[in-house]
Amino acid sequence: MEGMQSIAHQPANPGLALPPVQAGIAQLTPTQMKVLRGVHSGLLNKQIAYDLGIAEATVKAHMTALMRKLNVRNRTQVAIAAQAFSLYA
């Protein structure tokens, strides 16, 4: 898959800097983390909104912020980043 970055197997970083996925995750708000967990679980925006008691439009705004902070372009890449983060947790 040319042009796609592999984030699932980041090498251990012997320095103080966090791996890219962890660095992005570290910037997330608590609500963004909840939305990230929902995406990782395969939930739709409507389901995440219901679970969190927020509007679907608010979930969409959080998704936009997640994509920006994780430096990804789509929902699938957000889910992959969430999976990669679970490898570090």
mmCIF file of C-alpha atoms in Angstrom:
data_model
loop_
_atom_site.group_PDB
_atom_site.id
_atom_site.type_symbol
_atom_site.label_atom_id
_atom_site.label_comp_id
_atom_site.label_asym_id
_atom_site.label_seq_id
_atom_site.Cartn_x
_atom_site.Cartn_y
_atom_site.Cartn_z
ATOM 1 C CA MET A 1 0.000 0.000 0.000
ATOM 2 C CA GLU A 2 2.064 2.798 -1.315
ATOM 3 C CA GLY A 3 1.827 6.122 0.481
ATOM 4 C CA MET A 4 0.279 4.713 3.662
ATOM 5 C CA GLN A 5 2.168 4.999 6.889
ATOM 6 C CA SER A 6 2.421 1.953 9.088
ATOM 7 C CA ILE A 7 1.666 2.904 12.669
ATOM 8 C CA ALA A 8 0.912 -0.534 14.036
ATOM 9 C CA HIS A 9 4.517 -1.527 14.707
ATOM 10 C CA GLN A 10 6.442 1.495 15.879
ATOM 11 C CA PRO A 11 9.892 0.569 17.184
ATOM 12 C CA ALA A 12 10.629 1.145 20.831
ATOM 13 C CA ASN A 13 11.993 4.630 21.315
ATOM 14 C CA PRO A 14 15.025 4.664 23.612
ATOM 15 C CA GLY A 15 14.899 8.471 23.962
ATOM 16 C CA LEU A 16 12.454 10.623 25.868
ATOM 17 C CA ALA A 17 10.260 11.465 22.882
ATOM 18 C CA LEU A 18 7.018 9.532 22.586
ATOM 19 C CA PRO A 19 6.269 7.433 19.503
ATOM 20 C CA PRO A 20 4.005 9.327 17.049
ATOM 21 C CA VAL A 21 0.792 7.574 18.089
ATOM 22 C CA GLN A 22 1.431 8.099 21.784
ATOM 23 C CA ALA A 23 2.365 11.719 21.187
ATOM 24 C CA GLY A 24 -0.942 12.277 19.385
ATOM 25 C CA ILE A 25 -2.936 10.421 22.041
ATOM 26 C CA ALA A 26 -1.282 12.483 24.784
ATOM 27 C CA GLN A 27 -2.855 15.630 23.288
ATOM 28 C CA LEU A 28 -6.433 14.334 23.452
ATOM 29 C CA THR A 29 -9.100 15.640 25.810
ATOM 30 C CA PRO A 30 -11.048 13.166 27.965
ATOM 31 C CA THR A 31 -14.073 13.395 25.639
ATOM 32 C CA GLN A 32 -11.892 12.849 22.585
ATOM 33 C CA MET A 33 -10.503 9.726 24.293
ATOM 34 C CA LYS A 34 -14.080 8.466 24.801
ATOM 35 C CA VAL A 35 -14.880 9.106 21.139
ATOM 36 C CA LEU A 36 -11.645 7.326 20.182
ATOM 37 C CA ARG A 37 -12.684 4.299 22.247
ATOM 38 C CA GLY A 38 -16.055 4.308 20.502
ATOM 39 C CA VAL A 39 -14.437 4.384 17.061
ATOM 40 C CA HIS A 40 -12.069 1.610 18.135
ATOM 41 C CA SER A 41 -15.111 -0.429 19.199
ATOM 42 C CA GLY A 42 -16.659 0.050 15.762
ATOM 43 C CA LEU A 43 -19.508 2.309 16.866
ATOM 44 C CA LEU A 44 -21.190 4.796 14.555
ATOM 45 C CA ASN A 45 -21.139 8.518 15.406
ATOM 46 C CA LYS A 46 -24.822 8.276 16.356
ATOM 47 C CA GLN A 47 -24.081 5.426 18.785
ATOM 48 C CA ILE A 48 -21.115 7.250 20.307
ATOM 49 C CA ALA A 49 -23.258 10.382 20.723
ATOM 50 C CA TYR A 50 -25.987 8.398 22.483
ATOM 51 C CA ASP A 51 -23.497 6.644 24.788
ATOM 52 C CA LEU A 52 -21.851 9.944 25.753
ATOM 53 C CA GLY A 53 -25.075 11.958 25.952
ATOM 54 C CA ILE A 54 -23.891 14.497 23.378
ATOM 55 C CA ALA A 55 -25.100 15.570 19.938
ATOM 56 C CA GLU A 56 -23.966 13.680 16.853
ATOM 57 C CA ALA A 57 -22.597 16.971 15.483
ATOM 58 C CA THR A 58 -20.396 17.219 18.582
ATOM 59 C CA VAL A 59 -19.028 13.726 17.904
ATOM 60 C CA LYS A 60 -18.246 14.819 14.340
ATOM 61 C CA ALA A 61 -16.362 17.827 15.692
ATOM 62 C CA HIS A 62 -14.387 15.557 18.016
ATOM 63 C CA MET A 63 -13.626 13.242 15.080
ATOM 64 C CA THR A 64 -12.223 16.187 13.121
ATOM 65 C CA ALA A 65 -10.039 17.108 16.090
ATOM 66 C CA LEU A 66 -8.930 13.474 16.501
ATOM 67 C CA MET A 67 -7.904 13.247 12.858
ATOM 68 C CA ARG A 68 -5.944 16.489 13.128
ATOM 69 C CA LYS A 69 -4.185 15.533 16.376
ATOM 70 C CA LEU A 70 -3.377 12.000 15.215
ATOM 71 C CA ASN A 71 -2.308 13.260 11.789
ATOM 72 C CA VAL A 72 -4.625 10.899 9.909
ATOM 73 C CA ARG A 73 -7.112 11.469 7.109
ATOM 74 C CA ASN A 74 -10.101 9.248 7.799
ATOM 75 C CA ARG A 75 -12.076 7.265 10.362
ATOM 76 C CA THR A 76 -10.356 3.985 9.491
ATOM 77 C CA GLN A 77 -6.960 5.503 10.225
ATOM 78 C CA VAL A 78 -8.309 6.807 13.557
ATOM 79 C CA ALA A 79 -9.339 3.242 14.437
ATOM 80 C CA ILE A 80 -5.911 1.925 13.410
ATOM 81 C CA ALA A 81 -4.226 4.584 15.564
ATOM 82 C CA ALA A 82 -6.435 3.563 18.479
ATOM 83 C CA GLN A 83 -5.385 -0.060 17.973
ATOM 84 C CA ALA A 84 -1.720 0.950 17.802
ATOM 85 C CA PHE A 85 -2.134 2.931 21.024
ATOM 86 C CA SER A 86 -3.565 -0.124 22.744
ATOM 87 C CA LEU A 87 -0.263 -1.877 21.963
ATOM 88 C CA TYR A 88 1.577 0.772 24.014
ATOM 89 C CA ALA A 89 -0.912 0.958 26.886
#
